[in-house]
Short mmCIF file of C-alpha atoms and ligand atoms in Angstrom, two decimals:
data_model
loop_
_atom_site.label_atom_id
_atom_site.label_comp_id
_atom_site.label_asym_id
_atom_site.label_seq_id
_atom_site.Cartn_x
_atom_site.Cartn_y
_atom_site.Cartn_z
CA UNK A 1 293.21 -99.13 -156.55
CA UNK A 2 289.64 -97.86 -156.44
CA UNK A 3 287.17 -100.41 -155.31
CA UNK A 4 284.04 -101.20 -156.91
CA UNK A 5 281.00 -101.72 -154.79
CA UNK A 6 277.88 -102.95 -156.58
CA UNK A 7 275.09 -100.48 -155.34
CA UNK A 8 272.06 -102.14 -154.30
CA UNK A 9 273.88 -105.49 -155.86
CA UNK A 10 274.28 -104.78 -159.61
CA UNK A 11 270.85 -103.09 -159.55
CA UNK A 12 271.50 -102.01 -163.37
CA UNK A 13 271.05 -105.17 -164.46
CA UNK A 14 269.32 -107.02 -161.87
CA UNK A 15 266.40 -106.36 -159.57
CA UNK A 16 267.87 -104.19 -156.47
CA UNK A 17 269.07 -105.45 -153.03
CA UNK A 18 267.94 -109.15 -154.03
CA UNK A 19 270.24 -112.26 -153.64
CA UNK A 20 270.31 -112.53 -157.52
CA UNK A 21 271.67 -108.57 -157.54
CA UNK A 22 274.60 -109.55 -155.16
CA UNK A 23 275.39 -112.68 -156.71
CA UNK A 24 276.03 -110.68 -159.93
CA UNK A 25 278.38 -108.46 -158.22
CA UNK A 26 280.47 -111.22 -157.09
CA UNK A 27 279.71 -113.39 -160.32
CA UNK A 28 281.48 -110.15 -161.95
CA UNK A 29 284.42 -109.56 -160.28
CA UNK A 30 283.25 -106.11 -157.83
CA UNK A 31 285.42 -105.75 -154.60
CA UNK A 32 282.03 -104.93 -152.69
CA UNK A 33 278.18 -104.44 -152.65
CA UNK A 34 276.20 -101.73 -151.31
CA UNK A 35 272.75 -102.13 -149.35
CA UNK A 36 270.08 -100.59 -147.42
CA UNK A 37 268.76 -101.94 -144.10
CA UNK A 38 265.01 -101.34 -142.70
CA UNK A 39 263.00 -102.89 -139.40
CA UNK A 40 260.33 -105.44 -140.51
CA UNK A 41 257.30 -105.13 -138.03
CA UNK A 42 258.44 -107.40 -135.79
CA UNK A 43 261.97 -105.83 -135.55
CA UNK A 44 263.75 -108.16 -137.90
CA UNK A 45 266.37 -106.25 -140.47
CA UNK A 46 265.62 -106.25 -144.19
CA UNK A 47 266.81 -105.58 -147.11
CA UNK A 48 265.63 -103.03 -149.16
CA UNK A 49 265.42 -99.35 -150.33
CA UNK A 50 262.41 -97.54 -149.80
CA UNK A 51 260.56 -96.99 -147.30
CA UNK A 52 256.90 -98.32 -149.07
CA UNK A 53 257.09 -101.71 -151.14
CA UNK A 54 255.14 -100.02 -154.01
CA UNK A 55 258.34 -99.49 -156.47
CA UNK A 56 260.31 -102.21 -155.84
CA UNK A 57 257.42 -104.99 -154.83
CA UNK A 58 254.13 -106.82 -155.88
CA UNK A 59 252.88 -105.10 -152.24
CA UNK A 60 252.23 -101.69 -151.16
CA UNK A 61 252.13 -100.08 -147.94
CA UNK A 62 255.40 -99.31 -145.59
CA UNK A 63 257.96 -102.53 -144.94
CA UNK A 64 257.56 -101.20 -140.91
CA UNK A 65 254.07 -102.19 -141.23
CA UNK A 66 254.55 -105.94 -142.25
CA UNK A 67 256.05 -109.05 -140.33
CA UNK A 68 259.24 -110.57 -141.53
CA UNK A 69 256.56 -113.73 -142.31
CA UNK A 70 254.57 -110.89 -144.36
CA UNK A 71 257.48 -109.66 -146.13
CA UNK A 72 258.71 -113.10 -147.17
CA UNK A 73 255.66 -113.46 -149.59
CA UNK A 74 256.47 -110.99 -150.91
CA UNK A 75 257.74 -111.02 -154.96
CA UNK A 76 261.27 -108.07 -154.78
CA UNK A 77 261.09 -108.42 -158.96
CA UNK A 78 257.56 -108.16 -159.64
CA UNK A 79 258.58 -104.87 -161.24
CA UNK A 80 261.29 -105.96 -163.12
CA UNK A 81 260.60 -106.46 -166.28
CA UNK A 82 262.39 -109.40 -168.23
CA UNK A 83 263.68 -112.87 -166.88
CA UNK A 84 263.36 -112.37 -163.26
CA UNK A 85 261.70 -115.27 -161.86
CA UNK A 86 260.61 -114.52 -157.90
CA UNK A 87 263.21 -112.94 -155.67
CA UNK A 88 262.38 -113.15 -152.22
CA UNK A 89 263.47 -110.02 -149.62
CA UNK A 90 266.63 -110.94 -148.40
CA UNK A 91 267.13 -110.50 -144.10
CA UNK A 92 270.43 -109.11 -143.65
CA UNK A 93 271.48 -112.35 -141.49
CA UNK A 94 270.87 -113.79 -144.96
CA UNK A 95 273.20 -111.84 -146.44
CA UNK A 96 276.42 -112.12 -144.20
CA UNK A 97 275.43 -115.83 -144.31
CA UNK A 98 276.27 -115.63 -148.09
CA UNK A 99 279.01 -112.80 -147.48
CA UNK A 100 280.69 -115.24 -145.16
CA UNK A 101 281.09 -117.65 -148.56
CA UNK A 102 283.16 -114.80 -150.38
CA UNK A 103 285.46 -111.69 -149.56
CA UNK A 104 283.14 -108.89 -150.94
CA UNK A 105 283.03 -105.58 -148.69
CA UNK A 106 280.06 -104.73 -147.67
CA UNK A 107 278.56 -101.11 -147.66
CA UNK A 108 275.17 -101.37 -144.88
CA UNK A 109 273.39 -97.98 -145.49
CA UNK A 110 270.70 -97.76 -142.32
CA UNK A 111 267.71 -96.39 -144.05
CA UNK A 112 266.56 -94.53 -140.92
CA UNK A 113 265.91 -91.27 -141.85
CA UNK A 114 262.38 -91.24 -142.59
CA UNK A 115 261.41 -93.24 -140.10
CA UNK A 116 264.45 -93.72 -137.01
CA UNK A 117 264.08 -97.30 -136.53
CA UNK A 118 264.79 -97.68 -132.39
CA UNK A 119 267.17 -100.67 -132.10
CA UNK A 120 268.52 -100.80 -136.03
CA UNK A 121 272.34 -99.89 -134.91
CA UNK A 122 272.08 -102.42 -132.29
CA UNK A 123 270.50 -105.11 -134.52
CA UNK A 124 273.01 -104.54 -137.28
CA UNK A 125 275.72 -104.66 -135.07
CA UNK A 126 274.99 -107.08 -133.38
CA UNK A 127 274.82 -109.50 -136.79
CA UNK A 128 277.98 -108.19 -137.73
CA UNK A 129 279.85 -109.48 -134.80
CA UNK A 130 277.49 -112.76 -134.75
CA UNK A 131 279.49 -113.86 -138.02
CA UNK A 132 282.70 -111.79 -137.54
CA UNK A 133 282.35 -109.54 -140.08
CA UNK A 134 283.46 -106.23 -138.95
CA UNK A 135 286.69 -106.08 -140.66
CA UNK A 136 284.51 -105.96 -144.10
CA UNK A 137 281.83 -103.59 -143.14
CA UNK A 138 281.24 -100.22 -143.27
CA UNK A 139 278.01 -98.48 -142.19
CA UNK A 140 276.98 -95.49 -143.91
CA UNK A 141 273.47 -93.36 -143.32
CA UNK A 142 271.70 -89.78 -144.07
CA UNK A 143 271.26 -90.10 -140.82
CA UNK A 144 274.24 -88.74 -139.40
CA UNK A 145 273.37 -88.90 -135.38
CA UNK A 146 272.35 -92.72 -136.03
CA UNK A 147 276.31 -93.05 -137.92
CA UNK A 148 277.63 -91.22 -134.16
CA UNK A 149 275.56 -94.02 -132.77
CA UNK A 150 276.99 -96.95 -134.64
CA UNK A 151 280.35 -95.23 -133.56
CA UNK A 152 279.34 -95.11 -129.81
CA UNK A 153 278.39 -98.80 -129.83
CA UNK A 154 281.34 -100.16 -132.10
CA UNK A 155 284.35 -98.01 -132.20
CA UNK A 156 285.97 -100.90 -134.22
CA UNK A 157 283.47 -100.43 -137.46
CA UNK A 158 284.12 -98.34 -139.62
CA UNK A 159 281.48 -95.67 -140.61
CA UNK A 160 280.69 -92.96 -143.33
CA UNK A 161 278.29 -90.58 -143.56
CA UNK A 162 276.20 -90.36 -147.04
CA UNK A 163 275.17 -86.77 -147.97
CA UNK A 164 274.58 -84.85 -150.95
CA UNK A 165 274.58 -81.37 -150.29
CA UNK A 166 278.22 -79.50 -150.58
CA UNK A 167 279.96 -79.53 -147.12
CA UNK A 168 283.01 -77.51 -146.12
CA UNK A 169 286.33 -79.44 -145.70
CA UNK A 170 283.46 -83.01 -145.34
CA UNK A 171 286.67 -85.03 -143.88
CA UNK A 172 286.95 -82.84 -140.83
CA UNK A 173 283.19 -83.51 -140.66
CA UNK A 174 283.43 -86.96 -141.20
CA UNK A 175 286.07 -87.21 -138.28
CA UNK A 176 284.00 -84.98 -135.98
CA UNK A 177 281.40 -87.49 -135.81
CA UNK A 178 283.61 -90.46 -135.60
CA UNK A 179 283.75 -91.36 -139.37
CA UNK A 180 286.34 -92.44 -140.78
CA UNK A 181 285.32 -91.72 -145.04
CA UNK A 182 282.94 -89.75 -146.89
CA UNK A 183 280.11 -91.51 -149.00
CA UNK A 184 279.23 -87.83 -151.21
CA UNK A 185 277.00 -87.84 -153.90
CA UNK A 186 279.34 -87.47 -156.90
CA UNK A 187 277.44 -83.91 -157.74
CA UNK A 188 279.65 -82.43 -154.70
CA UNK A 189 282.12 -84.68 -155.27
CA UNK A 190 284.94 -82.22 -157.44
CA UNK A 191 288.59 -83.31 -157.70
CA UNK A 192 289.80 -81.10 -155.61
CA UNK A 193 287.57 -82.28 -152.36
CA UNK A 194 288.51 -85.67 -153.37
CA UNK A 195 292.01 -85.10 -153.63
CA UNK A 196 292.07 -82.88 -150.08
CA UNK A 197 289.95 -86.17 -148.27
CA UNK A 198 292.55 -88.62 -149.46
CA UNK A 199 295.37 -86.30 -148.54
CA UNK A 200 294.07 -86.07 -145.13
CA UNK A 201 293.71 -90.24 -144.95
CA UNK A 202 289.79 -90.27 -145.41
CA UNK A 203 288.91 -92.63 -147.96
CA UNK A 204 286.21 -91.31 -150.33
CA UNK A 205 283.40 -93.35 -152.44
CA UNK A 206 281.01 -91.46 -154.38
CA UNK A 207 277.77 -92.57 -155.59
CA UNK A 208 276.12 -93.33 -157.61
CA UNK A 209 278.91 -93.35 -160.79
CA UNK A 210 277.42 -95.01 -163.62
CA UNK A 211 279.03 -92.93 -166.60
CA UNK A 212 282.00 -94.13 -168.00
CA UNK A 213 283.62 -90.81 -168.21
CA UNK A 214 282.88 -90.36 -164.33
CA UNK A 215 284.47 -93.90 -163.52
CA UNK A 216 287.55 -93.09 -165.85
CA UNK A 217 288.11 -89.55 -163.46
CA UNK A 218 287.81 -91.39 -160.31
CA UNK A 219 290.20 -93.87 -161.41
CA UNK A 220 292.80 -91.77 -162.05
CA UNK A 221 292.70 -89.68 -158.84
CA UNK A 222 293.03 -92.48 -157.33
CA UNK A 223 289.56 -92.35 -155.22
CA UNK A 224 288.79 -94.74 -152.72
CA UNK A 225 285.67 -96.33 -153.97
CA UNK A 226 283.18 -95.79 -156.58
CA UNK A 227 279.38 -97.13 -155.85
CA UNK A 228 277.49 -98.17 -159.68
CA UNK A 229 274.47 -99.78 -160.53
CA UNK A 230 276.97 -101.68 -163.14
CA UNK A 231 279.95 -103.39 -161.64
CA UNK A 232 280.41 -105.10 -165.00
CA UNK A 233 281.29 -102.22 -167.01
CA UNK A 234 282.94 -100.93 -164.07
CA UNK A 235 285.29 -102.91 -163.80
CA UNK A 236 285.93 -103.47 -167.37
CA UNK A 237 286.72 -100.41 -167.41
CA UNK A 238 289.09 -100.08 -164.64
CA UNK A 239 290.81 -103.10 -166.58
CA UNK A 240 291.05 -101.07 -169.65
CA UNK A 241 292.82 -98.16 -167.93
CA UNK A 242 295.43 -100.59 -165.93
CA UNK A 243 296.56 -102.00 -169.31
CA UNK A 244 297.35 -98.90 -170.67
O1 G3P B 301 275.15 -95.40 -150.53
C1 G3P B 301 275.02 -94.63 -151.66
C2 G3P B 301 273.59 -94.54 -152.13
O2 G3P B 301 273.02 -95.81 -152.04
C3 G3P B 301 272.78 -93.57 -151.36
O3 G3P B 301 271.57 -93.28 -151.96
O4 G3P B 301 269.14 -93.48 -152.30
O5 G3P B 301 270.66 -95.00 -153.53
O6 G3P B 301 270.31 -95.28 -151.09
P1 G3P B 301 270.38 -94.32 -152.23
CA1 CA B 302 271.76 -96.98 -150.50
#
């Protein structure tokens, strides 16, 4: 079965990477979230996208540049608009606190391509084994040495590197670096690179698949994963094409 991971929590319908976004992904019935990790000032890890807070915050100005005290005051819907009351930035200890109350997957993207982040792998990793969660984890980045990284300091997790430029046979890749999927943006994602990937036993999940025609062809090949904005529909539809 393909599983459905919420990307950035539901962030089609809800503000992105906030508790309320994940909470909708479990509330609707996704096998998994996706979510992007960042270093606070003072080195703690947070939750969220970009790099600046402009977009996605009532702040402005790079998250590396604020405390994790800073960052709390901080309003993560102020450009929502709608019914969004104020969502705080989630840590990600906050998170596997909450993902240690379910049995969502969950997809950690480091966002350290921009800016590297010194210590991120360790910091992630280290929270993942603090509350046991490596068995429901997999870490995915642009940021391909960081993903050899990951791999160097825990064999047992399972990474995938994110990219979105057409690569040659991408599960040799993947396994060259110590991968063990692909994360492609579905624009080089065609059947028949799927359908070589899984044939060579590395999972696939494109992103981001928010069309229903797009879901309905990864369904039926069979594809690892999707990654949508709207787990709702997503798995609605998946529902539709199992009772067929
Ligand atoms: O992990 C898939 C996707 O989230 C990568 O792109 O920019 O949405 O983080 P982006
Ligand atoms: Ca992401």
């Amino acid at each position: 079965m393909t599983l459905i991971f919420a990307h950035r929590g539901s962030a089609g319908t809800h503000p992105e990477n906030t508790m309320s976004a994940f909470k909708e992904a479990a509330r609707v019935g996704a096998d998994g979230i996706e979510t992007d990790v960042q270093l606070s000032k003072d080195g703690e890890v947070v939750i969220i996208h970009d790099e600046k807070l402009d977009r996605t915050t009532n702040a402005s100005g790079y998250v590396k540049n604020r405390t994790l005290m800073e960052l709390k005051t901080l309003n993560a819907s102020s450009n929502y608009k709608g019914k969004w009351g104020k969502e705080k930035i989630p840590t990600l200890e906050e998170l596997l606190i909450w993902l240690n109350n379910n049995q969502l997957f969950c997809n950690i993207e480091l966002k350290n391509t921009l800016f590297p982040y010194p210590g991120l792998e360790e910091k992630v990793i280290r929270l993942i084994r603090a509350y046991q969660m490596e068995e429901r984890i997999i870490l995915s980045s642009f940021n391909h040495y960081s993903l050899v990284h990951c791999h160097r300091l825990a064999p047992e997790m399972e990474t995938a590197p994110l990219y979105r430029d057409g690569l040659y046979m991408p599960w040799i890749y993947a396994k060259a670096i110590g991968g063990s999927a692909i994360h492609p943006n579905i624009r080089v994602a065609p059947d028949v690179i799927i359908r070589a990937s899984l044939s060579m036993g590395v999972p696939v999940r494109p992103y981001t698949i928010n069309k229903e025609a797009e879901m309905k062809r990864l369904y039926k090949l069979g594809c690892s994963g999707i990654i949508t904005d709207f787990p709702e529909a997503a798995v609605r539809i998946r529902e539709g094409l199992k009772s067929k």
